[in-house]
CSV table of C-alpha atoms and ligand atoms in Angstrom, one decimal:
chain,number,residue,atom,x,y,z
A,1,MET,CA,137.1,82.3,101.6
A,2,SER,CA,136.5,82.3,105.4
A,3,SER,CA,133.7,84.3,106.7
A,4,PRO,CA,134.5,87.1,109.0
A,5,PHE,CA,130.8,87.1,110.3
A,6,ALA,CA,131.2,83.4,111.6
A,7,SER,CA,134.1,84.6,113.6
A,8,SER,CA,132.6,87.5,115.1
A,9,ALA,CA,130.2,87.8,118.2
A,10,LEU,CA,127.4,87.5,115.6
A,11,PHE,CA,127.5,83.9,116.0
A,12,LYS,CA,128.2,83.6,119.8
A,13,PRO,CA,125.1,82.3,121.9
A,14,ILE,CA,123.2,84.8,124.0
A,15,ARG,CA,120.2,84.6,126.5
A,16,VAL,CA,116.9,86.6,125.7
A,17,GLY,CA,114.3,86.5,128.1
A,18,ASN,CA,113.6,82.6,128.8
A,19,GLN,CA,115.5,81.4,125.4
A,20,GLN,CA,119.1,80.6,124.8
A,21,LEU,CA,120.0,81.8,121.3
A,22,ASP,CA,123.0,80.5,119.3
A,23,HIS,CA,123.3,83.5,117.4
A,24,ARG,CA,122.5,87.2,117.6
A,25,ILE,CA,121.3,87.9,114.1
A,26,VAL,CA,117.5,89.0,114.0
A,27,LEU,CA,114.6,89.5,111.8
A,28,CYS,CA,113.3,93.1,112.1
A,29,PRO,CA,109.6,93.7,112.4
A,30,LEU,CA,108.6,94.3,109.0
A,31,ASN,CA,105.2,95.0,107.7
A,32,ARG,CA,104.5,93.5,104.1
A,33,ARG,CA,100.7,94.0,103.9
A,34,ARG,CA,100.0,90.3,102.9
A,35,CYS,CA,97.0,89.8,105.5
A,36,ASP,CA,93.5,88.9,104.3
A,37,ASN,CA,90.5,91.5,104.5
A,38,GLU,CA,89.9,90.8,108.3
A,39,TYR,CA,93.7,91.7,108.9
A,40,ALA,CA,94.7,88.3,109.8
A,41,PRO,CA,98.0,86.4,108.4
A,42,THR,CA,97.6,84.3,105.2
A,43,ASP,CA,99.3,80.9,104.3
A,44,SER,CA,101.9,83.1,102.6
A,45,MET,CA,102.7,84.6,105.6
A,46,ILE,CA,103.1,81.4,107.1
A,47,GLU,CA,105.6,80.4,104.7
A,48,TYR,CA,107.4,83.7,105.0
A,49,TYR,CA,108.1,83.3,108.5
A,50,ARG,CA,109.0,79.4,108.3
A,51,GLN,CA,111.6,80.4,105.7
A,52,ARG,CA,113.3,82.7,108.1
A,53,ALA,CA,113.3,81.3,111.4
A,54,THR,CA,116.4,79.1,112.4
A,55,PRO,CA,116.9,77.1,115.7
A,56,ASN,CA,117.7,79.1,118.7
A,57,ALA,CA,117.0,82.3,117.2
A,58,LEU,CA,114.8,85.6,117.4
A,59,VAL,CA,112.3,86.4,114.9
A,60,ILE,CA,110.6,89.6,115.6
A,61,MET,CA,106.9,89.7,113.5
A,62,GLU,CA,105.7,92.9,111.9
A,63,ALA,CA,103.9,95.6,113.6
A,64,THR,CA,100.4,94.3,114.7
A,65,MET,CA,97.3,96.6,115.9
A,66,ILE,CA,96.3,96.0,119.3
A,67,SER,CA,92.5,96.9,118.8
A,68,ALA,CA,90.0,97.7,116.0
A,69,ASP,CA,90.6,101.4,117.0
A,70,ALA,CA,94.4,101.3,116.8
A,71,GLY,CA,94.3,102.4,113.4
A,72,ALA,CA,94.6,99.9,110.4
A,73,TYR,CA,96.2,99.7,107.3
A,74,PRO,CA,94.9,97.5,104.2
A,75,HIS,CA,96.4,93.9,104.8
A,76,ALA,CA,98.4,94.7,107.8
A,77,PRO,CA,97.7,92.6,111.0
A,78,GLY,CA,95.9,92.7,114.0
A,79,ILE,CA,95.7,90.6,117.0
A,80,TYR,CA,92.2,91.2,118.6
A,81,SER,CA,89.9,88.9,116.8
A,82,THR,CA,89.2,85.1,117.2
A,83,HIS,CA,90.4,84.9,113.6
A,84,GLN,CA,93.5,86.8,113.6
A,85,ILE,CA,94.5,84.9,117.0
A,86,GLN,CA,93.8,81.5,115.2
A,87,GLN,CA,95.8,82.5,111.8
A,88,TRP,CA,99.1,83.7,114.1
A,89,ARG,CA,99.0,80.6,115.9
A,90,LYS,CA,99.5,79.1,112.6
A,91,VAL,CA,102.6,81.1,112.4
A,92,THR,CA,104.2,80.5,115.6
A,93,ASP,CA,103.7,76.6,114.9
A,94,ALA,CA,105.8,77.0,111.7
A,95,VAL,CA,108.3,79.1,113.6
A,96,HIS,CA,108.2,76.8,116.0
A,97,GLU,CA,109.2,73.8,113.9
A,98,LYS,CA,112.8,75.1,114.2
A,99,PRO,CA,113.9,73.7,117.5
A,100,GLY,CA,114.3,77.0,120.1
A,101,ALA,CA,113.2,79.5,117.4
A,102,THR,CA,111.9,82.3,119.3
A,103,ALA,CA,108.7,84.2,118.0
A,104,PHE,CA,107.8,87.9,119.4
A,105,LEU,CA,105.4,90.1,117.8
A,106,GLN,CA,105.5,93.8,117.6
A,107,ILE,CA,102.4,95.4,118.7
A,108,ARG,CA,101.3,98.7,117.8
A,109,HIS,CA,98.4,101.5,118.1
A,110,ALA,CA,99.0,103.8,115.1
A,111,GLY,CA,97.4,107.2,116.7
A,112,ARG,CA,97.5,109.9,114.1
A,113,ALA,CA,99.3,108.0,111.5
A,114,SER,CA,96.0,106.2,110.5
A,115,THR,CA,92.9,107.6,108.7
A,116,THR,CA,89.4,107.6,110.1
A,117,GLN,CA,88.5,106.1,106.5
A,118,PHE,CA,90.2,102.8,108.2
A,119,LEU,CA,88.5,102.8,111.7
A,120,PRO,CA,85.5,101.3,112.9
A,121,GLY,CA,82.1,102.9,113.8
A,122,ALA,CA,80.1,105.7,112.4
A,123,HIS,CA,82.0,108.4,113.9
A,124,PRO,CA,85.6,107.2,114.1
A,125,ARG,CA,87.9,109.3,116.2
A,126,LEU,CA,91.5,109.8,115.0
A,127,VAL,CA,93.9,110.2,118.2
A,128,SER,CA,97.3,111.2,119.4
A,129,ALA,CA,98.7,112.9,122.1
A,130,SER,CA,97.8,116.5,120.9
A,131,ALA,CA,95.6,117.6,117.9
A,132,VAL,CA,98.9,117.9,115.3
A,133,PRO,CA,98.6,116.3,112.0
A,134,VAL,CA,101.4,114.8,110.5
A,135,PRO,CA,103.0,116.9,108.2
A,136,GLY,CA,102.4,116.1,104.4
A,137,LYS,CA,100.2,113.6,102.6
A,138,ASN,CA,98.8,110.1,103.7
A,139,GLU,CA,99.2,107.0,101.6
A,140,LEU,CA,95.9,107.9,100.1
A,141,GLY,CA,97.1,111.2,98.7
A,142,ASN,CA,95.3,113.4,101.3
A,143,ASP,CA,96.6,115.7,103.8
A,144,TYR,CA,96.8,113.8,107.1
A,145,GLU,CA,93.8,114.6,109.5
A,146,ILE,CA,93.9,116.6,112.5
A,147,PRO,CA,93.9,113.9,115.6
A,148,GLN,CA,91.9,114.4,118.6
A,149,GLU,CA,93.5,114.7,121.8
A,150,LEU,CA,93.1,111.6,123.7
A,151,THR,CA,91.5,112.1,127.3
A,152,VAL,CA,93.0,110.3,130.4
A,153,ASP,CA,90.5,107.8,130.4
A,154,GLU,CA,91.1,107.0,126.7
A,155,ILE,CA,94.7,106.6,127.5
A,156,ASN,CA,94.1,104.1,130.3
A,157,LYS,CA,91.7,102.3,127.7
A,158,ILE,CA,94.6,101.9,125.4
A,159,VAL,CA,97.1,100.6,127.7
A,160,ASN,CA,94.5,98.1,128.7
A,161,ASP,CA,94.5,97.3,124.9
A,162,PHE,CA,98.3,96.8,124.9
A,163,SER,CA,98.1,94.2,127.4
A,164,ARG,CA,95.2,92.2,126.1
A,165,ALA,CA,97.0,92.0,122.9
A,166,ALA,CA,100.2,91.0,124.9
A,167,ARG,CA,98.0,88.1,126.4
A,168,ASN,CA,96.4,87.4,123.0
A,169,ALA,CA,99.9,87.1,121.4
A,170,VAL,CA,101.3,84.9,124.1
A,171,GLU,CA,98.4,83.0,125.7
A,172,GLU,CA,96.5,82.1,122.7
A,173,ALA,CA,98.7,82.8,119.6
A,174,GLY,CA,101.8,81.2,120.8
A,175,PHE,CA,104.4,84.0,120.6
A,176,ASP,CA,107.2,83.6,123.1
A,177,GLY,CA,106.8,87.5,123.7
A,178,VAL,CA,105.7,91.2,122.4
A,179,GLU,CA,107.8,94.0,121.4
A,180,ILE,CA,105.9,97.1,122.2
A,181,HIS,CA,106.0,99.6,119.1
A,182,GLY,CA,107.6,102.4,120.6
A,183,ALA,CA,109.3,103.8,117.7
A,184,ASN,CA,108.9,105.4,114.0
A,185,GLY,CA,106.4,107.7,114.8
A,186,TYR,CA,103.5,105.5,116.0
A,187,LEU,CA,101.4,106.6,119.0
A,188,ILE,CA,103.9,106.0,122.0
A,189,ASP,CA,106.4,107.8,119.6
A,190,GLN,CA,103.7,110.6,119.4
A,191,PHE,CA,103.9,110.8,123.2
A,192,ILE,CA,107.5,110.7,123.5
A,193,ASN,CA,108.4,113.4,120.9
A,194,THR,CA,108.4,117.2,121.3
A,195,SER,CA,107.6,117.7,117.9
A,196,CYS,CA,104.0,116.2,118.4
A,197,ASN,CA,103.1,116.1,122.1
A,198,LYS,CA,101.7,119.5,123.0
A,199,ARG,CA,99.8,118.8,126.1
A,200,ALA,CA,99.9,120.4,129.1
A,201,ASP,CA,98.8,117.8,131.5
A,202,ALA,CA,100.7,115.2,133.5
A,203,TYR,CA,101.4,113.4,129.8
A,204,GLY,CA,103.3,116.4,128.3
A,205,GLY,CA,105.7,118.9,128.5
A,206,SER,CA,108.9,117.5,130.5
A,207,ILE,CA,110.7,114.4,129.7
A,208,GLU,CA,109.2,112.8,132.7
A,209,HIS,CA,105.3,113.4,131.4
A,210,ARG,CA,106.1,112.6,127.6
A,211,SER,CA,107.5,109.2,129.1
A,212,ARG,CA,104.5,108.5,131.1
A,213,PHE,CA,102.3,106.8,128.6
A,214,CYS,CA,105.1,104.5,127.3
A,215,LEU,CA,106.3,103.5,130.6
A,216,GLN,CA,102.5,102.9,131.5
A,217,VAL,CA,102.2,100.6,128.7
A,218,VAL,CA,105.3,98.9,129.6
A,219,ASP,CA,104.3,98.1,133.0
A,220,ALA,CA,100.8,96.9,132.1
A,221,VAL,CA,102.3,94.5,129.3
A,222,VAL,CA,104.8,92.9,132.0
A,223,ALA,CA,101.9,92.7,134.4
A,224,ALA,CA,100.2,90.8,131.8
A,225,ILE,CA,102.8,88.3,130.6
A,226,GLY,CA,105.8,88.6,132.5
A,227,VAL,CA,108.8,90.7,132.0
A,228,GLU,CA,110.7,88.4,130.5
A,229,LYS,CA,108.3,88.1,127.5
A,230,THR,CA,108.4,91.9,127.1
A,231,ALA,CA,110.5,94.2,125.1
A,232,ILE,CA,110.4,97.5,123.5
A,233,ARG,CA,111.5,99.5,120.1
A,234,PHE,CA,112.9,103.0,120.0
A,235,SER,CA,114.0,105.2,117.5
A,236,PRO,CA,115.5,108.4,118.7
A,237,TRP,CA,116.5,109.9,115.4
A,238,SER,CA,113.7,108.4,112.9
A,239,GLU,CA,111.9,111.2,110.9
A,240,PHE,CA,108.8,109.1,110.0
A,241,LEU,CA,105.7,110.4,110.3
A,242,GLY,CA,106.7,114.0,111.3
A,243,MET,CA,109.2,112.7,114.6
A,244,GLU,CA,111.7,115.3,116.0
A,245,ASP,CA,112.5,115.4,119.3
A,246,ALA,CA,114.3,118.6,121.2
A,247,THR,CA,116.7,116.2,123.1
A,248,PRO,CA,117.2,113.0,122.0
A,249,TYR,CA,119.4,112.0,124.4
A,250,GLU,CA,118.0,113.2,127.1
A,251,THR,CA,114.6,111.6,126.5
A,252,TRP,CA,115.7,108.1,125.5
A,253,SER,CA,118.3,108.1,128.3
A,254,TYR,CA,115.5,108.8,130.9
A,255,LEU,CA,113.2,106.0,129.3
A,256,VAL,CA,116.1,103.6,129.4
A,257,SER,CA,117.2,104.4,133.0
A,258,GLN,CA,113.5,104.0,133.9
A,259,LEU,CA,113.4,100.6,132.1
A,260,GLU,CA,116.7,99.7,133.9
A,261,GLN,CA,115.2,100.3,137.3
A,262,GLN,CA,111.8,99.3,137.1
A,263,HIS,CA,112.2,96.2,134.6
A,264,PRO,CA,116.1,95.0,134.1
A,265,ASN,CA,115.0,91.5,133.3
A,266,MET,CA,112.9,92.6,130.0
A,267,ALA,CA,113.9,90.5,127.3
A,268,TYR,CA,115.4,93.2,125.3
A,269,ILE,CA,115.4,96.7,124.4
A,270,HIS,CA,115.8,97.5,120.6
A,271,PHE,CA,117.0,100.8,119.2
A,272,ILE,CA,117.1,102.0,115.6
A,273,GLU,CA,120.7,103.4,114.7
A,274,PRO,CA,120.8,107.0,113.8
A,275,ARG,CA,122.6,106.1,110.5
A,276,ASP,CA,119.5,104.1,109.3
A,277,ASP,CA,118.6,105.4,105.6
A,278,PHE,CA,115.3,103.9,105.8
A,279,SER,CA,113.6,106.3,108.7
A,280,ARG,CA,115.8,109.2,108.0
A,281,LYS,CA,116.1,111.8,105.2
A,282,THR,CA,119.2,113.0,106.8
A,283,LYS,CA,121.0,109.9,105.5
A,284,ASN,CA,124.5,108.4,106.9
A,285,ASP,CA,124.4,110.2,110.4
A,286,THR,CA,127.8,109.3,111.9
A,287,GLN,CA,127.8,111.8,114.7
A,288,ASN,CA,125.0,110.6,116.7
A,289,SER,CA,125.4,107.1,118.4
A,290,LEU,CA,123.5,104.6,120.5
A,291,ASP,CA,126.4,104.3,122.8
A,292,PRO,CA,124.8,106.1,125.7
A,293,PHE,CA,121.8,104.1,125.8
A,294,ARG,CA,123.6,101.0,125.6
A,295,LYS,CA,125.7,102.0,128.7
A,296,LEU,CA,122.3,102.6,130.7
A,297,TRP,CA,121.0,99.1,130.0
A,298,SER,CA,122.2,96.1,131.4
A,299,GLY,CA,120.1,93.4,129.6
A,300,PRO,CA,120.2,92.4,126.0
A,301,PHE,CA,120.1,95.1,123.2
A,302,ILE,CA,119.5,95.2,119.7
A,303,SER,CA,120.8,97.1,117.3
A,304,ALA,CA,119.0,97.9,113.8
A,305,GLY,CA,119.4,100.0,110.7
A,306,GLY,CA,121.9,100.5,108.5
A,307,TYR,CA,123.4,96.8,108.3
A,308,THR,CA,121.5,95.9,105.1
A,309,THR,CA,123.4,98.6,103.4
A,310,LYS,CA,126.8,98.1,105.1
A,311,PRO,CA,126.8,94.2,106.5
A,312,GLU,CA,130.3,94.6,107.6
A,313,LEU,CA,129.2,96.6,110.2
A,314,ALA,CA,127.3,93.9,111.7
A,315,ALA,CA,130.1,92.0,113.0
A,316,GLN,CA,132.1,95.0,113.8
A,317,VAL,CA,129.3,96.4,116.3
A,318,ALA,CA,128.4,92.7,117.5
A,319,ASP,CA,132.2,92.7,118.4
A,320,SER,CA,132.4,95.8,120.0
A,321,THR,CA,128.9,96.5,122.0
A,322,ASN,CA,127.8,92.7,122.5
A,323,ASN,CA,124.7,93.6,120.8
A,324,LEU,CA,122.4,91.6,118.7
A,325,ILE,CA,122.0,92.7,115.3
A,326,ALA,CA,118.5,93.0,113.2
A,327,PHE,CA,118.5,93.1,109.8
A,328,GLY,CA,115.4,94.3,107.6
A,329,ARG,CA,115.6,94.8,103.9
A,330,SER,CA,118.2,92.0,103.4
A,331,PHE,CA,116.3,89.9,105.4
A,332,ILE,CA,113.1,90.4,103.2
A,333,ALA,CA,115.6,89.4,100.3
A,334,ASN,CA,117.6,86.7,101.7
A,335,PRO,CA,115.3,84.0,103.6
A,336,ASP,CA,118.4,82.0,104.6
A,337,LEU,CA,120.7,85.6,105.6
A,338,VAL,CA,121.9,83.5,108.6
A,339,GLU,CA,123.5,80.9,106.3
A,340,ARG,CA,124.9,83.3,103.9
A,341,LEU,CA,126.5,85.5,106.8
A,342,LYS,CA,127.7,82.6,108.3
A,343,HIS,CA,129.4,81.3,104.9
A,344,ASN,CA,130.1,84.8,103.7
A,345,TRP,CA,127.7,83.8,100.4
A,346,PRO,CA,126.8,86.6,98.4
A,347,LEU,CA,123.3,88.2,99.2
A,348,ASN,CA,120.4,88.5,97.1
A,349,LYS,CA,119.1,92.5,96.2
A,350,TYR,CA,116.0,93.5,97.8
A,351,ASN,CA,113.1,95.0,95.4
A,352,ARG,CA,111.5,97.6,96.9
A,353,GLU,CA,108.7,97.6,94.8
A,354,THR,CA,107.3,94.5,96.4
A,355,PHE,CA,107.7,95.3,100.0
A,356,TYR,CA,104.0,96.2,100.5
A,357,LYS,CA,102.2,95.2,96.9
A,358,GLY,CA,100.7,92.1,98.1
A,359,GLY,CA,101.0,88.4,96.4
A,360,ASP,CA,103.8,86.1,96.7
A,361,THR,CA,106.2,87.6,94.2
A,362,GLY,CA,108.9,89.6,96.2
A,363,TYR,CA,107.6,87.8,99.4
A,364,ILE,CA,108.1,83.9,99.4
A,365,ASP,CA,110.1,83.7,96.3
A,366,TYR,CA,113.3,84.9,97.0
A,367,PRO,CA,115.7,82.1,96.3
A,368,PHE,CA,117.9,80.3,99.0
A,369,TYR,CA,121.6,80.2,98.3
A,370,GLU,CA,121.6,76.3,97.7
A,371,SER,CA,119.1,76.4,95.4
A,372,THR,CA,121.1,79.0,93.3
A,373,THR,CA,124.3,76.8,93.1
A,374,ALA,CA,124.7,73.5,91.7
A,375,ARG,CA,124.6,71.1,94.6
A,376,GLY,CA,126.3,74.0,96.4
A,377,SER,CA,129.6,73.7,94.5
A,378,GLN,CA,129.8,77.3,93.6
A,379,LYS,CA,129.9,78.0,97.6
A,380,LEU,CA,132.6,80.9,98.3
A,381,GLU,CA,134.0,78.9,101.4
B,1,FMN,C1,109.0,96.9,104.1
B,1,FMN,C2,109.5,97.4,105.3
B,1,FMN,C3,108.7,97.4,106.7
B,1,FMN,C4,108.8,97.5,107.8
B,1,FMN,N1,107.9,97.5,108.7
B,1,FMN,C5,108.4,97.7,110.0
B,1,FMN,C6,107.5,97.3,111.0
B,1,FMN,O1,106.3,96.9,111.0
B,1,FMN,N2,107.9,97.9,112.4
B,1,FMN,C7,109.1,98.4,112.5
B,1,FMN,O2,109.2,99.0,113.7
B,1,FMN,N3,109.9,98.7,111.8
B,1,FMN,C8,109.5,98.5,110.3
B,1,FMN,N4,110.4,98.5,109.2
B,1,FMN,C9,111.6,99.3,109.3
B,1,FMN,C10,112.8,98.2,109.9
B,1,FMN,O3,112.2,97.6,110.8
B,1,FMN,C11,114.2,98.5,109.9
B,1,FMN,O4,114.4,99.2,110.7
B,1,FMN,C12,114.5,99.1,108.6
B,1,FMN,O5,114.5,98.4,107.3
B,1,FMN,C13,116.2,99.1,108.7
B,1,FMN,O6,116.9,98.3,108.7
B,1,FMN,P1,117.8,97.4,107.3
B,1,FMN,O7,118.2,98.8,107.0
B,1,FMN,O8,118.5,96.3,107.8
B,1,FMN,O9,116.8,97.5,106.1
B,1,FMN,C14,110.1,98.3,107.9
B,1,FMN,C15,110.7,98.3,106.7
B,1,FMN,C16,110.8,97.9,105.8
B,1,FMN,C17,111.6,98.1,104.4
């Protein structure tokens, strides 16, 4: 059986930043909570990323805290201590065993999504754009705390923390670049969205003002590590963590236009599709589209979300838009996803019970296709 994926644009080369890629299948940033107690990668994480790297392909590694003040989740990574950086170095070395494999790290400040229980110091400050809590309960089963509105001095310090984290990632830990986490309800998104940003100063109100913090972070990271090593992720329709914006097309069009004007040589822009069923309660949104943003950006554009449930869309979207396509849950369950798509082999099912559970089960034990067949004799091709 021939593969509709192999003949599609998914397997056409593309340049991303300084790297020439052989195909356009990308590993989504996926936090799996497998770090040690100091928020540093473990041996299992080295193996997990080694399994999913392929030659001349892009691997985006999970949301990683830029500082101890950026919020923490148990066993989720940071990139601010020497130990964390040393452990990340082992991960990037393992990925780079595949020639041309390209390792980006997603860097994050959690803002109001965290809790003071996980912040350092005697009087930890949970912060956000405004003193507006996330609706509902946090993962400890408590109401989300009311954050404190960041001062302009604090905003500038966080911008510096982003650029230091980017330098740690690229200069010390061996990453080929960083993806700034501007999506899914974390601090940058908290400034962008009208549901959360109620500020009356230069960081709130108009689209230009709500975009200011995001664009300042991009400027600082570009200055720290270079434009070809800088990327960003956005999710205009994510409902995670109480996100909602009154005018998504206008807001993210402004952001993309600014990036196109100021930093057209960024490695890529990464958008989550409106149809994504992971970050949206309103599933299967086929009315909204990323097309207006695609038109505004001349560089590499990654589309994510929904390709796990409908892999056939990956080939269609790659063909019609020239985009790279990022896979989340199907890459969790299929370490050899690239080969499986190339040959149209069946996919393993993911087990959501083990997404964040810790341990190696459901992490590094998903089978490769070759190992499930007798010397490959049952290949569909
Ligand atoms: C276990 C898990 C962890 C995730 N962690 C992150 C993360 O660290 N950063 C991020 O931007 N998105 C994260 N996401 C969202 C994914 O990157 C992706 O957008 C989502 O899974 C939709 O793609 P899919 O339909 O292919 O799974 C996570 C999703 C899952 C399932």
